[in-house]
């Protein structure tokens, strides 16, 4: 008997997770480089000690219950996430003009951003959305499922030197229709690893202002890229200092190792408190029919680590240790490739 679902098109498997399954099934010896998740010296997933400690404290706190969180999530987590992103400038005055929502990790933050912008950009069929060439595989379908039809690429990677094609990038931002949406990687660009310099971010910000573009920073690696939470947040703090309205999609999967907890935050930086309230209400309207409200445990862990001085200090030390080890391994990889006489230039690995 035919099924009513026979009309569905043949599904396309996710390439990354398909490759990861194949890698896991492959015989030893092997190194799985498919999923961007940290592994320790034994090749095993690592749970940070600060995370373990936070979970012990939360488990002992009998005041914590299993009630639903608000639609936009745990407020103390959202405030701490904003302080992490914007640093000393994040005082109460700034918090009053931020619209924030706890999300299902960074992917959820990007999806909430896209759905929100489908309302904020009433002509989404025509509004151009620009993603870098190349970019994270999920960016394009996220905006497609939100109804955007005009998705384009801006020049980004320069294969000749493994760096950013900054002139091409700025040229495309300049040439884009005024008021376009640009998805920018805050740091540790995925998949190239190439980031603009601070002076290049200045140039990018100036063009964004002139062209009235709306920027969404995808922040998946704050602190994980350089080992410094403040350094990796430079671009967002620069845009803030220039009075730009923009959005940020934050993930705590990489920098806290909370991959399966799905901890994220969406933030819209608004000109004033009234606009922030309007955006906040719209975000709730987006989230309610999507997943109603977010899970609590991971957000409570992240909030406690960011707020508690001891756990915060331990986290920053562990985070720097992970980042330093990755940088060290990149140097070893480059040196080995060069010692073996592997064809090609490998300088970009350690840039």
mmCIF file of C-alpha atoms in Angstrom:
data_model
loop_
_atom_site.group_PDB
_atom_site.id
_atom_site.type_symbol
_atom_site.label_atom_id
_atom_site.label_comp_id
_atom_site.label_asym_id
_atom_site.label_seq_id
_atom_site.Cartn_x
_atom_site.Cartn_y
_atom_site.Cartn_z
ATOM 1 C CA UNK A 1 0.000 0.000 0.000
ATOM 2 C CA UNK A 2 1.500 3.355 -0.996
ATOM 3 C CA UNK A 3 2.302 5.820 1.744
ATOM 4 C CA UNK A 4 1.130 9.389 1.758
ATOM 5 C CA UNK A 5 4.787 10.267 2.308
ATOM 6 C CA UNK A 6 5.989 8.684 -0.938
ATOM 7 C CA UNK A 7 5.806 12.112 -2.541
ATOM 8 C CA UNK A 8 8.724 13.353 -0.422
ATOM 9 C CA UNK A 9 11.924 14.018 -2.378
ATOM 10 C CA UNK A 10 14.894 11.797 -1.682
ATOM 11 C CA UNK A 11 16.538 13.275 1.438
ATOM 12 C CA UNK A 12 20.104 14.481 1.185
ATOM 13 C CA UNK A 13 22.221 13.245 4.120
ATOM 14 C CA UNK A 14 24.223 15.852 6.008
ATOM 15 C CA UNK A 15 27.722 15.521 4.585
ATOM 16 C CA UNK A 16 29.560 16.295 7.816
ATOM 17 C CA UNK A 17 27.653 13.854 10.020
ATOM 18 C CA UNK A 18 27.763 11.195 7.281
ATOM 19 C CA UNK A 19 31.541 11.523 7.101
ATOM 20 C CA UNK A 20 31.795 11.464 10.899
ATOM 21 C CA UNK A 21 29.828 8.213 11.074
ATOM 22 C CA UNK A 22 32.130 6.702 8.448
ATOM 23 C CA UNK A 23 35.208 7.891 10.355
ATOM 24 C CA UNK A 24 33.947 6.388 13.603
ATOM 25 C CA UNK A 25 33.291 3.062 11.849
ATOM 26 C CA UNK A 26 36.718 2.970 10.204
ATOM 27 C CA UNK A 27 39.337 0.639 11.733
ATOM 28 C CA UNK A 28 42.273 1.892 13.793
ATOM 29 C CA UNK A 29 44.750 3.509 13.480
ATOM 30 C CA UNK A 30 42.936 6.671 12.506
ATOM 31 C CA UNK A 31 42.478 10.344 13.315
ATOM 32 C CA UNK A 32 38.971 11.761 12.963
ATOM 33 C CA UNK A 33 39.215 15.319 11.656
ATOM 34 C CA UNK A 34 35.583 15.638 10.597
ATOM 35 C CA UNK A 35 33.774 17.241 13.560
ATOM 36 C CA UNK A 36 35.222 20.432 15.020
ATOM 37 C CA UNK A 37 35.283 19.203 18.614
ATOM 38 C CA UNK A 38 38.265 19.317 20.972
ATOM 39 C CA UNK A 39 40.075 16.106 21.824
ATOM 40 C CA UNK A 40 42.704 15.575 24.533
ATOM 41 C CA UNK A 41 46.105 13.895 24.171
ATOM 42 C CA UNK A 42 44.395 10.487 24.164
ATOM 43 C CA UNK A 43 42.023 11.517 21.387
ATOM 44 C CA UNK A 44 39.064 11.550 23.779
ATOM 45 C CA UNK A 45 36.383 14.191 24.410
ATOM 46 C CA UNK A 46 37.260 16.436 27.335
ATOM 47 C CA UNK A 47 34.878 17.750 29.965
ATOM 48 C CA UNK A 48 36.381 20.838 31.572
ATOM 49 C CA UNK A 49 37.049 20.673 35.305
ATOM 50 C CA UNK A 50 35.182 23.949 35.800
ATOM 51 C CA UNK A 51 32.136 22.352 34.163
ATOM 52 C CA UNK A 52 32.341 19.344 36.489
ATOM 53 C CA UNK A 53 32.627 21.661 39.491
ATOM 54 C CA UNK A 54 29.699 23.800 38.348
ATOM 55 C CA UNK A 55 27.544 20.706 37.915
ATOM 56 C CA UNK A 56 28.432 19.481 41.418
ATOM 57 C CA UNK A 57 27.376 22.825 42.876
ATOM 58 C CA UNK A 58 24.147 22.911 40.911
ATOM 59 C CA UNK A 59 23.291 19.349 41.925
ATOM 60 C CA UNK A 60 23.685 20.305 45.591
ATOM 61 C CA UNK A 61 21.447 23.374 45.261
ATOM 62 C CA UNK A 62 17.992 22.219 46.367
ATOM 63 C CA UNK A 63 16.431 25.553 45.401
ATOM 64 C CA UNK A 64 16.809 24.656 41.723
ATOM 65 C CA UNK A 65 13.733 23.066 40.172
ATOM 66 C CA UNK A 66 12.692 21.708 36.780
ATOM 67 C CA UNK A 67 10.125 24.345 35.896
ATOM 68 C CA UNK A 68 10.007 25.784 32.404
ATOM 69 C CA UNK A 69 12.312 28.699 31.720
ATOM 70 C CA UNK A 70 10.809 31.855 30.199
ATOM 71 C CA UNK A 71 10.492 31.892 26.420
ATOM 72 C CA UNK A 72 13.730 33.869 26.075
ATOM 73 C CA UNK A 73 15.541 31.756 28.647
ATOM 74 C CA UNK A 74 17.515 32.333 31.815
ATOM 75 C CA UNK A 75 18.014 36.082 32.299
ATOM 76 C CA UNK A 76 21.170 35.763 34.408
ATOM 77 C CA UNK A 77 22.731 33.622 31.659
ATOM 78 C CA UNK A 78 21.750 36.127 28.969
ATOM 79 C CA UNK A 79 23.272 38.990 30.944
ATOM 80 C CA UNK A 80 26.509 37.090 31.553
ATOM 81 C CA UNK A 81 26.713 36.148 27.871
ATOM 82 C CA UNK A 82 26.383 39.823 26.942
ATOM 83 C CA UNK A 83 29.091 40.809 29.435
ATOM 84 C CA UNK A 84 31.378 38.138 27.992
ATOM 85 C CA UNK A 85 30.852 39.476 24.488
ATOM 86 C CA UNK A 86 31.020 43.215 25.175
ATOM 87 C CA UNK A 87 33.389 43.373 28.146
ATOM 88 C CA UNK A 88 33.693 46.479 30.349
ATOM 89 C CA UNK A 89 31.320 48.447 28.115
ATOM 90 C CA UNK A 90 28.462 46.146 29.144
ATOM 91 C CA UNK A 91 26.989 48.234 31.945
ATOM 92 C CA UNK A 92 23.318 48.501 32.857
ATOM 93 C CA UNK A 93 22.777 51.214 30.267
ATOM 94 C CA UNK A 94 23.949 48.856 27.527
ATOM 95 C CA UNK A 95 21.997 45.906 28.912
ATOM 96 C CA UNK A 96 18.875 48.067 28.704
ATOM 97 C CA UNK A 97 19.267 48.369 24.954
ATOM 98 C CA UNK A 98 20.109 44.738 24.251
ATOM 99 C CA UNK A 99 17.453 42.255 23.172
ATOM 100 C CA UNK A 100 18.671 38.794 24.137
ATOM 101 C CA UNK A 101 17.343 35.254 23.934
ATOM 102 C CA UNK A 102 18.843 32.004 25.146
ATOM 103 C CA UNK A 103 18.946 29.631 22.179
ATOM 104 C CA UNK A 104 19.670 26.043 21.200
ATOM 105 C CA UNK A 105 23.418 26.636 20.881
ATOM 106 C CA UNK A 106 24.905 28.725 18.070
ATOM 107 C CA UNK A 107 22.928 27.000 15.337
ATOM 108 C CA UNK A 108 19.728 27.886 17.166
ATOM 109 C CA UNK A 109 20.926 31.465 17.588
ATOM 110 C CA UNK A 110 21.513 31.729 13.844
ATOM 111 C CA UNK A 111 18.108 30.216 13.115
ATOM 112 C CA UNK A 112 16.358 32.562 15.548
ATOM 113 C CA UNK A 113 18.275 35.431 13.921
ATOM 114 C CA UNK A 114 17.100 34.402 10.462
ATOM 115 C CA UNK A 115 13.466 34.015 11.545
ATOM 116 C CA UNK A 116 13.602 37.350 13.367
ATOM 117 C CA UNK A 117 15.057 39.074 10.305
ATOM 118 C CA UNK A 118 12.355 37.554 8.118
ATOM 119 C CA UNK A 119 10.005 39.766 10.145
ATOM 120 C CA UNK A 120 12.360 42.742 10.449
ATOM 121 C CA UNK A 121 13.017 42.615 6.679
ATOM 122 C CA UNK A 122 9.475 42.617 5.254
ATOM 123 C CA UNK A 123 10.827 42.226 1.716
ATOM 124 C CA UNK A 124 12.851 39.122 2.551
ATOM 125 C CA UNK A 125 12.180 37.691 -0.893
ATOM 126 C CA UNK A 126 14.388 40.472 -2.241
ATOM 127 C CA UNK A 127 16.609 41.384 0.730
ATOM 128 C CA UNK A 128 20.126 40.152 -0.053
ATOM 129 C CA UNK A 129 21.784 37.960 2.577
ATOM 130 C CA UNK A 130 25.530 37.663 2.108
ATOM 131 C CA UNK A 131 27.649 34.803 3.467
ATOM 132 C CA UNK A 132 31.385 34.410 3.064
ATOM 133 C CA UNK A 133 32.906 32.312 0.287
ATOM 134 C CA UNK A 134 33.360 29.719 1.733
ATOM 135 C CA UNK A 135 31.275 29.564 4.902
ATOM 136 C CA UNK A 136 29.874 27.110 7.440
ATOM 137 C CA UNK A 137 27.600 24.684 5.594
ATOM 138 C CA UNK A 138 24.553 25.524 7.731
ATOM 139 C CA UNK A 139 24.428 29.262 7.054
ATOM 140 C CA UNK A 140 22.729 29.044 3.661
ATOM 141 C CA UNK A 141 19.974 26.528 4.560
ATOM 142 C CA UNK A 142 19.231 28.402 7.797
ATOM 143 C CA UNK A 143 18.330 31.528 5.841
ATOM 144 C CA UNK A 144 16.622 29.569 3.087
ATOM 145 C CA UNK A 145 14.290 27.893 5.580
ATOM 146 C CA UNK A 146 13.506 31.334 6.999
ATOM 147 C CA UNK A 147 12.216 32.366 3.579
ATOM 148 C CA UNK A 148 15.120 34.382 2.206
ATOM 149 C CA UNK A 149 15.506 33.907 -1.539
ATOM 150 C CA UNK A 150 18.369 36.236 -2.421
ATOM 151 C CA UNK A 151 21.375 34.602 -0.751
ATOM 152 C CA UNK A 152 24.732 35.641 -2.154
ATOM 153 C CA UNK A 153 28.422 35.220 -1.388
ATOM 154 C CA UNK A 154 31.033 37.835 -0.632
ATOM 155 C CA UNK A 155 34.689 37.231 -1.413
ATOM 156 C CA UNK A 156 36.636 36.129 1.631
ATOM 157 C CA UNK A 157 39.378 33.529 1.294
ATOM 158 C CA UNK A 158 42.556 34.105 -0.677
ATOM 159 C CA UNK A 159 43.911 30.650 -1.601
ATOM 160 C CA UNK A 160 47.218 32.145 -2.747
ATOM 161 C CA UNK A 161 48.342 33.058 0.763
ATOM 162 C CA UNK A 162 45.736 31.308 2.930
ATOM 163 C CA UNK A 163 44.537 34.658 4.303
ATOM 164 C CA UNK A 164 41.581 36.978 3.896
ATOM 165 C CA UNK A 165 40.955 38.620 0.532
ATOM 166 C CA UNK A 166 40.249 41.856 2.343
ATOM 167 C CA UNK A 167 40.047 44.057 -0.750
ATOM 168 C CA UNK A 168 37.622 41.645 -2.403
ATOM 169 C CA UNK A 169 35.582 41.362 0.782
ATOM 170 C CA UNK A 170 35.307 45.116 1.273
ATOM 171 C CA UNK A 171 34.599 45.580 -2.425
ATOM 172 C CA UNK A 172 31.629 43.224 -2.201
ATOM 173 C CA UNK A 173 30.329 44.866 0.980
ATOM 174 C CA UNK A 174 30.594 48.227 -0.787
ATOM 175 C CA UNK A 175 28.882 46.961 -3.940
ATOM 176 C CA UNK A 176 25.992 45.302 -2.105
ATOM 177 C CA UNK A 177 22.571 46.904 -2.103
ATOM 178 C CA UNK A 178 22.131 49.293 0.843
ATOM 179 C CA UNK A 179 20.610 47.576 3.858
ATOM 180 C CA UNK A 180 21.773 44.088 2.958
ATOM 181 C CA UNK A 181 22.305 41.433 5.625
ATOM 182 C CA UNK A 182 25.894 40.254 6.133
ATOM 183 C CA UNK A 183 26.838 37.169 8.139
ATOM 184 C CA UNK A 184 30.342 37.715 9.513
ATOM 185 C CA UNK A 185 32.416 35.232 11.509
ATOM 186 C CA UNK A 186 33.558 36.909 14.723
ATOM 187 C CA UNK A 187 36.801 34.909 14.924
ATOM 188 C CA UNK A 188 38.290 31.577 13.816
ATOM 189 C CA UNK A 189 36.479 31.710 10.474
ATOM 190 C CA UNK A 190 34.820 28.406 9.616
ATOM 191 C CA UNK A 191 36.122 26.681 7.546
ATOM 192 C CA UNK A 192 39.263 28.629 6.599
ATOM 193 C CA UNK A 193 40.553 29.811 9.998
ATOM 194 C CA UNK A 194 41.564 33.110 8.382
ATOM 195 C CA UNK A 195 40.427 36.285 10.176
ATOM 196 C CA UNK A 196 40.674 40.009 9.362
ATOM 197 C CA UNK A 197 43.201 42.017 11.335
ATOM 198 C CA UNK A 198 42.021 44.727 13.725
ATOM 199 C CA UNK A 199 42.762 47.442 11.178
ATOM 200 C CA UNK A 200 40.844 45.485 8.544
ATOM 201 C CA UNK A 201 37.858 45.205 10.880
ATOM 202 C CA UNK A 202 37.968 49.010 11.128
ATOM 203 C CA UNK A 203 37.655 49.236 7.351
ATOM 204 C CA UNK A 204 34.810 46.702 7.319
ATOM 205 C CA UNK A 205 32.901 48.598 10.019
ATOM 206 C CA UNK A 206 33.219 51.892 8.162
ATOM 207 C CA UNK A 207 31.738 50.415 4.989
ATOM 208 C CA UNK A 208 28.915 48.759 6.950
ATOM 209 C CA UNK A 209 28.029 52.155 8.439
ATOM 210 C CA UNK A 210 28.134 53.890 5.089
ATOM 211 C CA UNK A 211 25.983 51.233 3.400
ATOM 212 C CA UNK A 212 23.513 50.794 6.293
ATOM 213 C CA UNK A 213 24.023 47.027 6.256
ATOM 214 C CA UNK A 214 22.816 44.769 9.061
ATOM 215 C CA UNK A 215 25.539 42.482 10.393
ATOM 216 C CA UNK A 216 25.108 39.181 12.220
ATOM 217 C CA UNK A 217 28.275 38.037 13.964
ATOM 218 C CA UNK A 218 28.438 34.263 14.240
ATOM 219 C CA UNK A 219 30.503 33.696 17.389
ATOM 220 C CA UNK A 220 31.297 30.001 17.739
ATOM 221 C CA UNK A 221 34.871 30.267 19.007
ATOM 222 C CA UNK A 222 35.281 33.211 21.408
ATOM 223 C CA UNK A 223 38.365 32.510 23.517
ATOM 224 C CA UNK A 224 38.963 29.267 21.662
ATOM 225 C CA UNK A 225 40.666 30.947 18.708
ATOM 226 C CA UNK A 226 43.431 32.918 20.414
ATOM 227 C CA UNK A 227 43.107 31.785 24.021
ATOM 228 C CA UNK A 228 41.874 35.272 24.983
ATOM 229 C CA UNK A 229 38.162 35.978 25.363
ATOM 230 C CA UNK A 230 38.677 39.724 24.960
ATOM 231 C CA UNK A 231 40.871 39.533 21.858
ATOM 232 C CA UNK A 232 38.440 37.242 20.078
ATOM 233 C CA UNK A 233 35.563 39.659 20.758
ATOM 234 C CA UNK A 234 37.353 42.609 19.146
ATOM 235 C CA UNK A 235 35.088 42.978 16.108
ATOM 236 C CA UNK A 236 31.833 42.995 18.095
ATOM 237 C CA UNK A 237 33.223 45.500 20.588
ATOM 238 C CA UNK A 238 34.447 47.677 17.718
ATOM 239 C CA UNK A 239 30.998 47.745 16.138
ATOM 240 C CA UNK A 240 29.504 48.578 19.526
ATOM 241 C CA UNK A 241 31.922 51.474 20.006
ATOM 242 C CA UNK A 242 30.936 52.883 16.606
ATOM 243 C CA UNK A 243 27.241 52.968 17.509
ATOM 244 C CA UNK A 244 26.200 50.317 14.991
ATOM 245 C CA UNK A 245 23.037 48.278 15.431
ATOM 246 C CA UNK A 246 23.927 44.614 14.847
ATOM 247 C CA UNK A 247 23.255 41.065 15.996
ATOM 248 C CA UNK A 248 25.367 38.322 17.579
ATOM 249 C CA UNK A 249 24.825 34.558 17.614
ATOM 250 C CA UNK A 250 26.856 33.034 20.463
ATOM 251 C CA UNK A 251 27.721 29.405 21.086
ATOM 252 C CA UNK A 252 29.207 27.869 24.219
ATOM 253 C CA UNK A 253 29.804 24.476 22.632
ATOM 254 C CA UNK A 254 33.477 24.957 21.845
ATOM 255 C CA UNK A 255 34.757 27.336 24.501
ATOM 256 C CA UNK A 256 33.096 25.483 27.401
ATOM 257 C CA UNK A 257 32.983 22.055 25.800
ATOM 258 C CA UNK A 258 29.193 22.024 26.243
ATOM 259 C CA UNK A 259 28.564 20.444 22.834
ATOM 260 C CA UNK A 260 25.594 18.277 23.779
ATOM 261 C CA UNK A 261 24.050 20.801 26.188
ATOM 262 C CA UNK A 262 23.195 23.154 23.284
ATOM 263 C CA UNK A 263 23.895 26.448 25.042
ATOM 264 C CA UNK A 264 23.663 29.601 22.954
ATOM 265 C CA UNK A 265 22.468 33.190 22.964
ATOM 266 C CA UNK A 266 21.117 35.603 20.368
ATOM 267 C CA UNK A 267 21.657 39.305 20.977
ATOM 268 C CA UNK A 268 20.442 42.328 19.048
ATOM 269 C CA UNK A 269 22.239 45.590 19.838
ATOM 270 C CA UNK A 270 19.643 48.361 19.543
ATOM 271 C CA UNK A 271 19.883 52.137 19.572
ATOM 272 C CA UNK A 272 17.560 52.535 22.545
ATOM 273 C CA UNK A 273 15.593 50.684 25.203
ATOM 274 C CA UNK A 274 12.263 51.035 23.409
ATOM 275 C CA UNK A 275 13.632 49.347 20.283
ATOM 276 C CA UNK A 276 15.183 46.608 22.412
ATOM 277 C CA UNK A 277 11.820 45.916 24.055
ATOM 278 C CA UNK A 278 10.155 45.662 20.660
ATOM 279 C CA UNK A 279 12.844 43.289 19.397
ATOM 280 C CA UNK A 280 12.613 41.219 22.576
ATOM 281 C CA UNK A 281 8.879 40.791 22.109
ATOM 282 C CA UNK A 282 9.365 39.777 18.499
ATOM 283 C CA UNK A 283 11.995 37.214 19.489
ATOM 284 C CA UNK A 284 9.540 35.659 21.920
ATOM 285 C CA UNK A 285 6.956 35.497 19.140
ATOM 286 C CA UNK A 286 9.515 33.705 16.964
ATOM 287 C CA UNK A 287 10.652 31.242 19.635
ATOM 288 C CA UNK A 288 7.279 30.274 21.119
ATOM 289 C CA UNK A 289 6.040 28.277 18.085
ATOM 290 C CA UNK A 290 9.556 27.045 17.289
ATOM 291 C CA UNK A 291 10.603 25.328 20.537
ATOM 292 C CA UNK A 292 8.616 27.210 23.197
ATOM 293 C CA UNK A 293 11.535 27.720 25.600
ATOM 294 C CA UNK A 294 15.124 26.504 25.980
ATOM 295 C CA UNK A 295 16.579 23.829 28.298
ATOM 296 C CA UNK A 296 17.928 24.970 31.653
ATOM 297 C CA UNK A 297 20.855 22.806 32.695
ATOM 298 C CA UNK A 298 23.544 23.897 30.241
ATOM 299 C CA UNK A 299 22.641 27.558 30.625
ATOM 300 C CA UNK A 300 22.879 27.266 34.417
ATOM 301 C CA UNK A 301 26.320 25.670 34.087
ATOM 302 C CA UNK A 302 27.554 28.388 31.718
ATOM 303 C CA UNK A 303 26.065 31.189 33.823
ATOM 304 C CA UNK A 304 27.687 29.921 37.019
ATOM 305 C CA UNK A 305 31.079 29.589 35.349
ATOM 306 C CA UNK A 306 30.921 33.109 33.942
ATOM 307 C CA UNK A 307 29.636 34.656 37.181
ATOM 308 C CA UNK A 308 31.690 32.865 39.857
ATOM 309 C CA UNK A 309 35.192 34.321 40.174
ATOM 310 C CA UNK A 310 36.877 31.006 40.986
ATOM 311 C CA UNK A 311 35.164 29.081 38.199
ATOM 312 C CA UNK A 312 35.704 31.957 35.765
ATOM 313 C CA UNK A 313 39.453 31.972 36.503
ATOM 314 C CA UNK A 314 39.642 28.198 36.127
ATOM 315 C CA UNK A 315 37.685 28.331 32.882
ATOM 316 C CA UNK A 316 39.906 30.969 31.303
ATOM 317 C CA UNK A 317 42.968 28.906 32.244
ATOM 318 C CA UNK A 318 41.529 25.694 30.822
ATOM 319 C CA UNK A 319 40.340 27.530 27.707
ATOM 320 C CA UNK A 320 43.786 28.989 27.099
ATOM 321 C CA UNK A 321 45.278 25.531 27.608
ATOM 322 C CA UNK A 322 43.047 24.102 24.871
ATOM 323 C CA UNK A 323 43.785 26.985 22.535
ATOM 324 C CA UNK A 324 47.544 26.815 23.143
ATOM 325 C CA UNK A 325 47.561 23.074 22.486
ATOM 326 C CA UNK A 326 45.728 23.566 19.181
ATOM 327 C CA UNK A 327 48.213 26.272 18.156
ATOM 328 C CA UNK A 328 51.111 23.998 19.133
ATOM 329 C CA UNK A 329 49.675 21.144 17.080
ATOM 330 C CA UNK A 330 49.317 23.439 14.076
ATOM 331 C CA UNK A 331 53.003 24.304 14.328
ATOM 332 C CA UNK A 332 53.899 20.610 14.565
ATOM 333 C CA UNK A 333 51.737 19.864 11.526
ATOM 334 C CA UNK A 334 53.324 22.634 9.472
ATOM 335 C CA UNK A 335 56.863 21.677 10.486
ATOM 336 C CA UNK A 336 56.232 18.026 9.654
ATOM 337 C CA UNK A 337 54.761 18.836 6.252
ATOM 338 C CA UNK A 338 57.745 21.043 5.437
ATOM 339 C CA UNK A 339 60.266 18.481 6.719
ATOM 340 C CA UNK A 340 58.665 15.835 4.505
ATOM 341 C CA UNK A 341 58.946 18.153 1.515
ATOM 342 C CA UNK A 342 55.184 18.087 0.969
ATOM 343 C CA UNK A 343 54.380 20.148 -2.161
ATOM 344 C CA UNK A 344 52.786 23.508 -1.459
ATOM 345 C CA UNK A 345 53.152 26.416 0.922
ATOM 346 C CA UNK A 346 52.050 25.686 4.487
ATOM 347 C CA UNK A 347 52.581 29.075 6.179
ATOM 348 C CA UNK A 348 48.835 29.662 6.460
ATOM 349 C CA UNK A 349 48.536 26.819 9.007
ATOM 350 C CA UNK A 350 50.307 28.904 11.643
ATOM 351 C CA UNK A 351 49.136 32.409 10.674
#
